[in-house]
């Protein structure tokens, strides 16, 4: 179970995402996870090994390293990426649940269901409407919250995003104050700033997607409100009836057994 | 045979689980196994290398490390995850057995579609209910046992920075310093929290199954 497996799991979610969601997923995998695995892990690989303190006192280096790096950047990024990817699974579970319900109706022989075979149900792309809209929107909301929380945790834990070259340590058993030198500080600063920048881009994409979904929701609402106002004045009542029938038929597969509204 | 193989084995069980069971499996793979592989193993990677003792006495560091860390956290978690995943195999075996019996009946001339048999989702009823419920029960037992073993072996869930060691051949008492204690404490508490969540999911699933069977029995009685 590693990043590849996460990629497989989230790949399935991709089909039901908006375009912005697909861009977000690509940015996540290529500019964050891949950078973490192929580059950042090597930079931080020797962080404790090459953390050198100007003392012969045994244990001083361990204690100073632990004091200045409570949780390594790499682990924080790994946790951030896992937490940020997880809300998408809510969407995947919701889609799987809907598919399961449609398969059940299909097997019962419901004639109102428009699918001809089970393969079509499997391949169907669900539109982001109704309860799925709420699941999708809350997943984006949680993603934003997790991103913000981790960025703040980074800032708080390391007093900014810069990696200092020298740290002065006076934790026991170090004698008096000891100079400790960090390994590869410039490279680490560069990668930290890069990861922060890509996190910000991801936050912007999530905000844009949230706005898009809200705008779509309000537009659809105003359209249905507009249509319902026009119907009593409409001269062609047969057309109205036909529209209603079509709506009922297309909605029936979603509404019959479970009873959730579209 | 590694975590990926375990995932493929347990993936098959997923189809016959309840919804809570599916959530449990997701939590297990993403928040426990994946965290173990991508993060925790690196944190504990240099645990003996950077275990430093304030002495020149050869052998003292080895002896002290062995005294304070009889079984490493990483190995205990790996064992815990394997033991906790294994009861699901009982369910997989039962399902395979049921399918095998149906195939046998088909071959003996009964009219059952063999393709549908392969893809059929078997409901949790009858003897399968007992197998499924006992698998959840064993999962809970294993989780609790390992959580207790952790607590007992390491005197709580906090990793100390300094351990005082006087095992032979160390002269008198020697200060030994653990590598990355804060990071290790953070991950220990994280893994403990997720174990707690998994245990609650298992309890919820157990209650759900018991209630389902009680309602079915009362339905039949009525």
Short mmCIF file of C-alpha atoms in Angstrom, two decimals:
data_model
loop_
_atom_site.label_atom_id
_atom_site.label_comp_id
_atom_site.label_asym_id
_atom_site.label_seq_id
_atom_site.Cartn_x
_atom_site.Cartn_y
_atom_site.Cartn_z
CA UNK A 1 0.00 0.00 0.00
CA UNK A 2 1.86 3.07 -1.21
CA UNK A 3 1.36 6.16 -3.35
CA UNK A 4 0.70 4.01 -6.43
CA UNK A 5 -2.23 2.32 -4.71
CA UNK A 6 -3.63 5.73 -3.70
CA UNK A 7 -3.31 6.78 -7.33
CA UNK A 8 -5.39 3.75 -8.41
CA UNK A 9 -8.07 4.46 -5.82
CA UNK A 10 -8.36 8.14 -6.70
CA UNK A 11 -8.21 7.50 -10.43
CA UNK A 12 -11.70 6.07 -10.20
CA UNK A 13 -13.00 9.28 -8.61
CA UNK A 14 -11.61 11.28 -11.54
CA UNK A 15 -14.42 10.14 -13.85
CA UNK A 16 -17.11 11.85 -11.76
CA UNK A 17 -15.20 15.06 -11.08
CA UNK A 18 -15.63 18.44 -12.70
CA UNK A 19 -12.89 19.69 -15.07
CA UNK A 20 -11.35 21.74 -12.28
CA UNK A 21 -11.39 18.64 -10.10
CA UNK A 22 -9.50 16.71 -12.75
CA UNK A 23 -6.88 19.46 -12.97
CA UNK A 24 -6.57 19.42 -9.17
CA UNK A 25 -6.01 15.67 -9.18
CA UNK A 26 -3.30 15.97 -11.84
CA UNK A 27 -1.54 18.75 -9.92
CA UNK A 28 -1.75 16.65 -6.76
CA UNK A 29 -0.16 13.60 -8.31
CA UNK A 30 2.44 15.18 -10.51
CA UNK A 31 3.54 18.28 -8.65
CA UNK A 32 3.14 17.07 -5.09
CA UNK A 33 3.26 13.32 -4.66
CA UNK A 34 5.76 12.72 -7.45
CA UNK A 35 8.01 15.58 -6.30
CA UNK A 36 7.82 14.21 -2.77
CA UNK A 37 8.84 10.70 -3.81
CA UNK A 38 11.51 11.42 -6.43
CA UNK A 39 13.12 14.54 -4.99
CA UNK A 40 12.13 15.72 -1.53
CA UNK A 41 12.69 12.36 0.16
CA UNK A 42 16.32 12.33 -1.04
CA UNK A 43 16.91 15.87 0.18
CA UNK A 44 15.62 15.04 3.66
CA UNK A 45 17.09 11.53 3.61
CA UNK A 46 20.21 12.35 5.60
CA UNK A 47 18.62 14.99 7.83
CA UNK A 48 19.56 13.40 11.13
CA UNK A 49 22.75 11.78 9.91
CA UNK A 50 24.20 15.08 8.76
CA UNK A 51 22.82 17.21 11.56
CA UNK A 52 26.13 18.14 13.17
CA UNK A 53 26.65 19.77 16.55
CA UNK A 54 29.83 21.38 17.80
CA UNK A 55 30.24 19.17 20.84
CA UNK A 56 31.63 15.80 21.87
CA UNK A 57 28.84 15.33 24.45
CA UNK A 58 27.00 12.09 23.60
CA UNK A 59 23.27 12.55 23.25
CA UNK A 60 23.44 16.30 22.65
CA UNK A 61 22.94 15.92 18.88
CA UNK A 62 19.93 13.63 19.32
CA UNK A 63 18.28 15.95 21.78
CA UNK A 64 18.91 19.09 19.73
CA UNK A 65 17.63 17.44 16.56
CA UNK A 66 14.50 16.33 18.36
CA UNK A 67 14.01 19.81 19.81
CA UNK A 68 14.25 21.65 16.50
CA UNK A 69 12.48 19.07 14.29
CA UNK A 70 9.54 17.60 16.26
CA UNK A 71 8.00 16.22 13.05
CA UNK A 72 10.05 16.14 9.87
CA UNK A 73 8.81 18.11 6.82
CA UNK A 74 8.59 14.91 4.81
CA UNK A 75 6.22 13.24 7.27
CA UNK A 76 4.07 16.37 7.50
CA UNK A 77 3.78 16.46 3.70
CA UNK A 78 2.95 12.76 3.55
CA UNK A 79 0.21 13.24 6.17
CA UNK A 80 -1.05 16.36 4.38
CA UNK A 81 -1.29 14.54 1.05
CA UNK A 82 -3.11 11.57 2.58
CA UNK A 83 -5.61 13.76 4.46
CA UNK A 84 -6.20 15.98 1.44
CA UNK A 85 -6.81 12.99 -0.88
CA UNK A 86 -9.19 11.22 1.48
CA UNK A 87 -12.38 13.36 1.07
CA UNK A 88 -12.52 12.26 -2.57
CA UNK A 89 -13.27 8.78 -1.25
CA UNK A 90 -16.57 10.07 0.14
CA UNK A 91 -17.55 10.86 -3.44
CA UNK A 92 -16.35 7.43 -4.60
CA UNK A 93 -18.43 5.72 -1.89
CA UNK A 94 -21.53 7.76 -2.80
CA UNK A 95 -21.16 6.90 -6.48
CA UNK A 96 -20.66 3.21 -5.63
CA UNK A 97 -23.80 3.30 -3.48
CA UNK A 98 -25.87 4.85 -6.30
CA UNK A 99 -24.56 2.29 -8.80
CA UNK A 100 -25.43 -0.50 -6.39
CA UNK A 101 -29.00 0.82 -6.08
CA UNK A 102 -29.41 1.08 -9.86
CA UNK A 103 -28.10 -2.45 -10.32
CA UNK A 104 -30.62 -3.65 -7.75
CA UNK A 105 -33.48 -1.94 -9.62
CA UNK A 106 -32.23 -3.33 -12.90
CA UNK A 107 -32.17 -6.85 -11.48
CA UNK A 108 -35.70 -6.45 -10.11
CA UNK A 109 -36.83 -5.74 -13.65
CA UNK A 110 -38.03 -2.17 -13.15
CA UNK A 111 -39.26 -1.16 -16.61
CA UNK A 112 -38.93 2.56 -15.95
CA UNK A 113 -35.17 2.21 -15.69
CA UNK A 114 -33.63 3.37 -18.93
CA UNK A 115 -30.51 1.16 -18.90
CA UNK A 116 -30.40 -1.75 -21.28
CA UNK A 117 -27.75 -3.79 -19.55
CA UNK A 118 -25.59 -3.93 -16.48
CA UNK A 119 -22.46 -2.89 -18.35
CA UNK A 120 -24.07 0.44 -19.11
CA UNK A 121 -24.73 1.01 -15.38
CA UNK A 122 -21.10 0.23 -14.63
CA UNK A 123 -19.82 2.73 -17.18
CA UNK A 124 -22.38 5.44 -16.49
CA UNK A 125 -21.02 8.82 -15.49
CA UNK A 126 -23.17 10.33 -12.75
CA UNK A 127 -23.95 14.01 -12.95
CA UNK A 128 -23.21 16.12 -9.92
CA UNK A 129 -26.78 16.74 -8.85
CA UNK A 130 -28.87 16.32 -5.76
CA UNK A 131 -27.28 14.49 -2.84
CA UNK A 132 -24.11 13.83 -4.85
CA UNK A 133 -23.71 17.62 -5.15
CA UNK A 134 -23.76 17.91 -1.37
CA UNK A 135 -21.23 15.07 -0.95
CA UNK A 136 -18.95 16.55 -3.60
CA UNK A 137 -19.15 20.06 -2.17
CA UNK A 138 -18.44 18.88 1.38
CA UNK A 139 -15.44 16.88 0.12
CA UNK A 140 -14.02 20.05 -1.45
CA UNK A 141 -14.72 21.96 1.77
CA UNK A 142 -12.85 19.37 3.85
CA UNK A 143 -9.95 19.43 1.38
CA UNK A 144 -9.67 23.19 1.85
CA UNK A 145 -9.78 22.88 5.62
CA UNK A 146 -7.06 20.20 5.69
CA UNK A 147 -4.80 22.15 3.34
CA UNK A 148 -5.14 25.30 5.43
CA UNK A 149 -4.59 23.44 8.71
CA UNK A 150 -1.40 21.78 7.49
CA UNK A 151 -0.01 25.00 6.02
CA UNK A 152 -0.60 26.69 9.34
CA UNK A 153 0.97 23.76 11.22
CA UNK A 154 4.10 24.12 9.05
CA UNK A 155 4.28 27.84 9.65
CA UNK A 156 3.73 27.46 13.40
CA UNK A 157 6.13 24.56 13.92
CA UNK A 158 9.04 25.95 11.94
CA UNK A 159 8.57 29.69 12.49
CA UNK A 160 8.08 30.45 8.82
CA UNK A 161 9.09 28.53 5.72
CA UNK A 162 12.84 29.10 5.76
CA UNK A 163 15.33 26.46 6.89
CA UNK A 164 18.10 28.08 8.97
CA UNK A 165 21.72 27.02 8.52
CA UNK A 166 22.63 27.27 12.19
CA UNK A 167 20.66 26.54 15.34
CA UNK A 168 21.79 27.34 18.87
CA UNK A 169 20.84 24.58 21.27
CA UNK A 170 21.02 24.46 25.08
CA UNK A 171 18.86 21.44 25.90
CA UNK A 172 20.25 18.98 28.44
CA UNK A 173 22.77 17.21 28.16
CA UNK A 174 24.38 19.82 25.92
CA UNK A 175 26.96 21.84 27.84
CA UNK A 176 25.99 25.55 27.85
CA UNK A 177 24.98 26.58 24.33
CA UNK A 178 25.99 24.49 21.35
CA UNK A 179 26.02 25.38 17.65
CA UNK A 180 24.23 22.83 15.49
CA UNK A 181 24.31 22.88 11.70
CA UNK A 182 21.46 21.68 9.49
CA UNK A 183 22.16 19.56 6.43
CA UNK A 184 21.29 21.12 3.01
CA UNK A 185 19.38 24.18 4.29
CA UNK A 186 19.14 26.01 0.95
CA UNK A 187 17.83 22.99 -0.96
CA UNK A 188 15.33 22.34 1.83
CA UNK A 189 14.14 25.96 1.74
CA UNK A 190 13.68 25.75 -2.04
CA UNK A 191 11.60 22.59 -1.80
CA UNK A 192 9.57 23.92 1.14
CA UNK A 193 8.68 27.05 -0.83
CA UNK A 194 7.86 24.95 -3.89
CA UNK A 195 5.53 22.66 -1.93
CA UNK A 196 3.86 25.66 -0.27
CA UNK A 197 3.34 27.29 -3.68
CA UNK A 198 1.76 24.14 -5.12
CA UNK A 199 -0.44 23.80 -1.99
CA UNK A 200 -1.64 27.36 -2.59
CA UNK A 201 -2.40 26.57 -6.23
CA UNK A 202 -4.40 23.54 -5.07
CA UNK A 203 -6.29 25.72 -2.57
CA UNK A 204 -7.12 28.18 -5.38
CA UNK A 205 -8.32 25.35 -7.61
CA UNK A 206 -10.53 24.04 -4.80
CA UNK A 207 -11.98 27.51 -4.16
CA UNK A 208 -12.65 27.95 -7.90
CA UNK A 209 -14.35 24.54 -8.03
CA UNK A 210 -16.48 25.41 -5.00
CA UNK A 211 -17.55 28.71 -6.62
CA UNK A 212 -18.32 26.91 -9.88
CA UNK A 213 -20.51 24.34 -8.13
CA UNK A 214 -22.35 27.02 -6.16
CA UNK A 215 -22.91 29.13 -9.30
CA UNK A 216 -24.20 26.03 -11.17
CA UNK A 217 -26.56 25.21 -8.30
CA UNK A 218 -28.04 28.72 -8.15
CA UNK A 219 -28.37 28.95 -11.94
CA UNK A 220 -30.24 25.64 -12.05
CA UNK A 221 -32.51 26.78 -9.22
CA UNK A 222 -33.37 30.05 -10.94
CA UNK A 223 -34.03 28.16 -14.20
CA UNK A 224 -36.48 25.72 -12.54
CA UNK A 225 -38.12 28.64 -10.69
CA UNK A 226 -38.42 30.50 -14.02
CA UNK A 227 -39.91 27.45 -15.79
CA UNK A 228 -42.47 26.79 -13.06
CA UNK A 229 -43.62 30.44 -13.25
CA UNK A 230 -44.02 30.29 -17.03
CA UNK A 231 -45.96 27.01 -17.17
CA UNK A 232 -49.47 28.27 -16.26
CA UNK A 233 -49.19 30.94 -19.02
CA UNK A 234 -47.86 28.51 -21.60
CA UNK A 235 -50.25 27.97 -24.48
CA UNK A 236 -49.04 24.51 -25.48
CA UNK A 237 -50.27 22.41 -22.56
CA UNK A 238 -49.50 19.13 -24.29
CA UNK A 239 -45.85 20.08 -24.56
CA UNK A 240 -45.86 20.91 -20.86
CA UNK A 241 -47.34 17.54 -20.04
CA UNK A 242 -44.78 15.79 -22.23
CA UNK A 243 -41.94 17.68 -20.49
CA UNK A 244 -43.26 16.62 -17.11
CA UNK A 245 -43.52 13.00 -18.24
CA UNK A 246 -39.96 13.06 -19.52
CA UNK A 247 -38.71 14.52 -16.26
CA UNK A 248 -40.58 11.91 -14.27
CA UNK A 249 -39.18 9.05 -16.37
CA UNK A 250 -35.61 10.29 -16.18
CA UNK A 251 -35.87 10.92 -12.44
CA UNK A 252 -37.68 7.72 -11.54
CA UNK A 253 -34.59 5.55 -11.40
CA UNK A 254 -33.14 7.81 -8.74
CA UNK A 255 -36.28 8.42 -6.74
CA UNK A 256 -38.30 5.21 -6.59
CA UNK A 257 -36.65 3.05 -3.95
CA UNK A 258 -34.49 5.36 -1.92
CA UNK A 259 -36.65 8.40 -2.03
CA UNK A 260 -33.94 11.05 -2.12
CA UNK A 261 -34.76 14.10 -4.14
CA UNK A 262 -32.97 15.07 -7.36
CA UNK B 1 4.09 -11.25 -0.46
CA UNK B 2 3.76 -7.73 0.87
CA UNK B 3 1.10 -5.18 1.78
CA UNK B 4 -0.01 -4.93 -1.86
CA UNK B 5 -0.77 -8.64 -1.94
CA UNK B 6 -2.73 -8.34 1.30
CA UNK B 7 -4.72 -5.56 -0.33
CA UNK B 8 -5.66 -7.77 -3.29
CA UNK B 9 -6.62 -10.62 -0.98
CA UNK B 10 -8.82 -8.44 1.21
CA UNK B 11 -10.25 -6.51 -1.74
CA UNK B 12 -12.24 -9.59 -2.63
CA UNK B 13 -13.78 -9.71 0.86
CA UNK B 14 -14.93 -6.10 0.42
CA UNK B 15 -17.72 -7.14 -1.93
CA UNK B 16 -19.49 -9.21 0.74
CA UNK B 17 -19.03 -6.77 3.62
CA UNK B 18 -21.55 -4.40 5.11
CA UNK B 19 -21.11 -0.64 4.49
CA UNK B 20 -19.40 -0.26 7.87
CA UNK B 21 -17.08 -3.12 6.92
CA UNK B 22 -16.13 -1.30 3.73
CA UNK B 23 -15.38 1.88 5.65
CA UNK B 24 -13.27 -0.14 8.10
CA UNK B 25 -11.28 -1.65 5.25
CA UNK B 26 -10.65 1.79 3.73
CA UNK B 27 -9.50 3.21 7.09
CA UNK B 28 -7.23 0.17 7.55
CA UNK B 29 -5.54 0.56 4.19
CA UNK B 30 -5.26 4.31 3.95
CA UNK B 31 -4.77 5.48 7.53
CA UNK B 32 -2.84 2.53 8.92
CA UNK B 33 -1.00 0.49 6.32
CA UNK B 34 -0.21 3.43 4.07
CA UNK B 35 0.93 5.63 6.97
CA UNK B 36 3.07 2.73 8.20
CA UNK B 37 4.74 2.26 4.82
CA UNK B 38 5.26 5.85 3.66
CA UNK B 39 5.92 7.59 6.96
CA UNK B 40 6.39 5.51 10.10
CA UNK B 41 8.99 3.15 8.64
CA UNK B 42 11.22 6.12 7.84
CA UNK B 43 10.87 7.58 11.32
CA UNK B 44 11.92 4.29 12.94
CA UNK B 45 14.46 3.52 10.21
CA UNK B 46 17.51 4.75 12.12
CA UNK B 47 16.31 3.78 15.58
CA UNK B 48 19.30 1.66 16.52
CA UNK B 49 21.81 3.63 14.44
CA UNK B 50 21.03 6.85 16.27
CA UNK B 51 20.48 5.35 19.71
CA UNK B 52 23.41 7.01 21.49
CA UNK B 53 24.79 6.15 24.93
CA UNK B 54 27.16 8.32 26.95
CA UNK B 55 29.85 5.70 27.30
CA UNK B 56 32.85 4.26 25.45
CA UNK B 57 32.15 0.73 26.74
CA UNK B 58 31.74 -1.65 23.76
CA UNK B 59 28.49 -3.58 23.79
CA UNK B 60 26.75 -1.25 26.23
CA UNK B 61 24.71 0.49 23.51
CA UNK B 62 23.56 -2.83 22.01
CA UNK B 63 22.55 -4.21 25.38
CA UNK B 64 20.70 -1.06 26.40
CA UNK B 65 18.85 -0.83 23.10
CA UNK B 66 17.78 -4.43 23.40
CA UNK B 67 16.68 -3.90 27.00
CA UNK B 68 14.48 -0.89 26.27
CA UNK B 69 13.12 -1.96 22.86
CA UNK B 70 12.42 -5.72 23.03
CA UNK B 71 10.17 -5.51 19.96
CA UNK B 72 10.22 -2.36 17.83
CA UNK B 73 6.99 -0.40 17.36
CA UNK B 74 7.13 -0.95 13.62
CA UNK B 75 7.18 -4.73 13.95
CA UNK B 76 4.40 -4.67 16.52
CA UNK B 77 2.24 -2.60 14.17
CA UNK B 78 2.99 -4.88 11.24
CA UNK B 79 1.95 -7.91 13.35
CA UNK B 80 -1.15 -6.08 14.57
CA UNK B 81 -2.24 -5.22 11.04
CA UNK B 82 -1.71 -8.76 9.81
CA UNK B 83 -3.61 -10.32 12.72
CA UNK B 84 -6.43 -7.82 12.43
CA UNK B 85 -6.79 -8.39 8.66
CA UNK B 86 -6.77 -12.17 8.90
CA UNK B 87 -10.28 -12.90 10.28
CA UNK B 88 -11.70 -11.44 7.05
CA UNK B 89 -10.19 -14.47 5.33
CA UNK B 90 -12.61 -16.70 7.24
CA UNK B 91 -15.43 -14.87 5.46
CA UNK B 92 -13.64 -15.20 2.11
CA UNK B 93 -13.24 -18.95 2.65
CA UNK B 94 -16.90 -19.37 3.60
CA UNK B 95 -18.04 -17.46 0.51
CA UNK B 96 -15.72 -19.54 -1.69
CA UNK B 97 -17.13 -22.71 -0.14
CA UNK B 98 -20.75 -21.59 -0.72
CA UNK B 99 -19.92 -20.77 -4.36
CA UNK B 100 -18.20 -24.12 -4.80
CA UNK B 101 -21.31 -25.92 -3.52
CA UNK B 102 -23.56 -23.99 -5.92
CA UNK B 103 -21.24 -24.80 -8.83
CA UNK B 104 -21.42 -28.47 -7.85
CA UNK B 105 -25.21 -28.32 -7.91
CA UNK B 106 -25.07 -26.63 -11.31
CA UNK B 107 -22.86 -29.36 -12.66
CA UNK B 108 -25.26 -31.95 -11.28
CA UNK B 109 -27.89 -30.54 -13.55
CA UNK B 110 -29.65 -27.76 -11.63
CA UNK B 111 -30.46 -24.63 -13.59
CA UNK B 112 -28.11 -21.95 -12.29
CA UNK B 113 -26.30 -19.41 -14.48
CA UNK B 114 -22.59 -19.89 -13.85
CA UNK B 115 -21.56 -16.35 -14.81
CA UNK B 116 -24.09 -14.84 -12.47
CA UNK B 117 -22.79 -17.16 -9.75
CA UNK B 118 -19.30 -15.74 -10.11
CA UNK B 119 -20.47 -12.13 -9.78
CA UNK B 120 -23.22 -12.75 -7.23
CA UNK B 121 -23.05 -10.90 -3.97
CA UNK B 122 -23.95 -13.35 -1.22
CA UNK B 123 -26.13 -11.94 1.55
CA UNK B 124 -25.03 -12.13 5.16
CA UNK B 125 -27.52 -14.70 6.36
CA UNK B 126 -27.50 -18.04 8.12
CA UNK B 127 -24.07 -19.67 8.66
CA UNK B 128 -22.35 -16.79 6.83
CA UNK B 129 -23.77 -14.45 9.46
CA UNK B 130 -22.08 -16.52 12.18
CA UNK B 131 -18.77 -16.57 10.29
CA UNK B 132 -18.91 -12.83 9.63
CA UNK B 133 -19.83 -11.99 13.23
CA UNK B 134 -17.08 -14.18 14.67
CA UNK B 135 -14.54 -12.57 12.32
CA UNK B 136 -15.52 -9.13 13.66
CA UNK B 137 -15.31 -10.46 17.22
CA UNK B 138 -11.79 -11.79 16.64
CA UNK B 139 -10.76 -8.50 15.04
CA UNK B 140 -11.85 -6.63 18.16
CA UNK B 141 -9.98 -9.07 20.41
CA UNK B 142 -6.76 -8.75 18.40
CA UNK B 143 -6.94 -4.94 18.35
CA UNK B 144 -7.47 -4.79 22.12
CA UNK B 145 -4.68 -7.29 22.83
CA UNK B 146 -2.13 -5.41 20.74
CA UNK B 147 -3.13 -2.04 22.22
CA UNK B 148 -2.59 -3.51 25.68
CA UNK B 149 0.74 -5.10 24.69
CA UNK B 150 1.95 -1.69 23.46
CA UNK B 151 0.92 -0.04 26.71
CA UNK B 152 2.50 -2.77 28.84
CA UNK B 153 5.76 -3.06 26.94
CA UNK B 154 6.50 0.66 26.67
CA UNK B 155 4.90 1.90 29.89
CA UNK B 156 2.43 4.15 28.13
CA UNK B 157 2.46 5.68 24.69
CA UNK B 158 5.10 8.32 25.10
CA UNK B 159 8.63 7.84 23.80
CA UNK B 160 11.16 9.19 26.34
CA UNK B 161 14.13 11.24 25.18
CA UNK B 162 16.45 9.74 27.74
CA UNK B 163 16.63 6.25 29.20
CA UNK B 164 18.94 5.35 32.08
CA UNK B 165 20.57 1.99 31.58
CA UNK B 166 22.58 -0.16 34.03
CA UNK B 167 22.60 -3.53 32.26
CA UNK B 168 25.92 -5.34 32.10
CA UNK B 169 28.48 -4.46 30.57
CA UNK B 170 27.54 -0.79 31.06
CA UNK B 171 29.58 0.77 33.86
CA UNK B 172 27.26 1.97 36.69
CA UNK B 173 24.35 3.91 35.15
CA UNK B 174 24.61 5.25 31.65
CA UNK B 175 22.48 7.88 29.90
CA UNK B 176 21.14 6.72 26.55
CA UNK B 177 19.35 9.01 24.13
CA UNK B 178 16.59 7.87 21.80
CA UNK B 179 16.46 9.08 18.20
CA UNK B 180 13.49 11.34 17.20
CA UNK B 181 11.37 10.82 20.33
CA UNK B 182 8.83 13.56 19.57
CA UNK B 183 8.13 12.33 16.05
CA UNK B 184 7.81 8.77 17.36
CA UNK B 185 5.39 9.85 20.09
CA UNK B 186 3.29 11.70 17.49
CA UNK B 187 3.05 8.66 15.24
CA UNK B 188 2.38 6.30 18.17
CA UNK B 189 -0.54 8.45 19.27
CA UNK B 190 -1.80 8.72 15.68
CA UNK B 191 -1.72 4.94 15.18
CA UNK B 192 -3.38 4.45 18.55
CA UNK B 193 -6.17 6.89 17.62
CA UNK B 194 -6.80 5.12 14.32
CA UNK B 195 -6.83 1.72 16.10
CA UNK B 196 -9.45 3.18 18.43
CA UNK B 197 -11.52 4.34 15.46
CA UNK B 198 -11.25 0.89 13.85
CA UNK B 199 -12.34 -0.77 17.06
CA UNK B 200 -15.40 1.49 17.25
CA UNK B 201 -16.27 0.73 13.63
CA UNK B 202 -16.05 -2.98 14.43
CA UNK B 203 -18.29 -2.57 17.50
CA UNK B 204 -20.80 -0.57 15.44
CA UNK B 205 -20.80 -3.30 12.77
CA UNK B 206 -21.30 -5.98 15.41
CA UNK B 207 -24.26 -4.09 16.91
CA UNK B 208 -25.73 -3.58 13.44
CA UNK B 209 -25.53 -7.28 12.62
CA UNK B 210 -27.01 -8.34 15.97
CA UNK B 211 -29.87 -5.84 15.64
CA UNK B 212 -30.51 -6.98 12.05
CA UNK B 213 -30.85 -10.60 13.12
CA UNK B 214 -33.04 -9.76 16.11
CA UNK B 215 -35.37 -7.72 13.88
CA UNK B 216 -35.51 -10.53 11.35
CA UNK B 217 -36.37 -13.04 14.09
CA UNK B 218 -39.11 -10.79 15.49
CA UNK B 219 -40.40 -10.25 11.93
CA UNK B 220 -40.66 -14.02 11.43
CA UNK B 221 -42.31 -14.48 14.83
CA UNK B 222 -44.88 -11.80 13.94
#
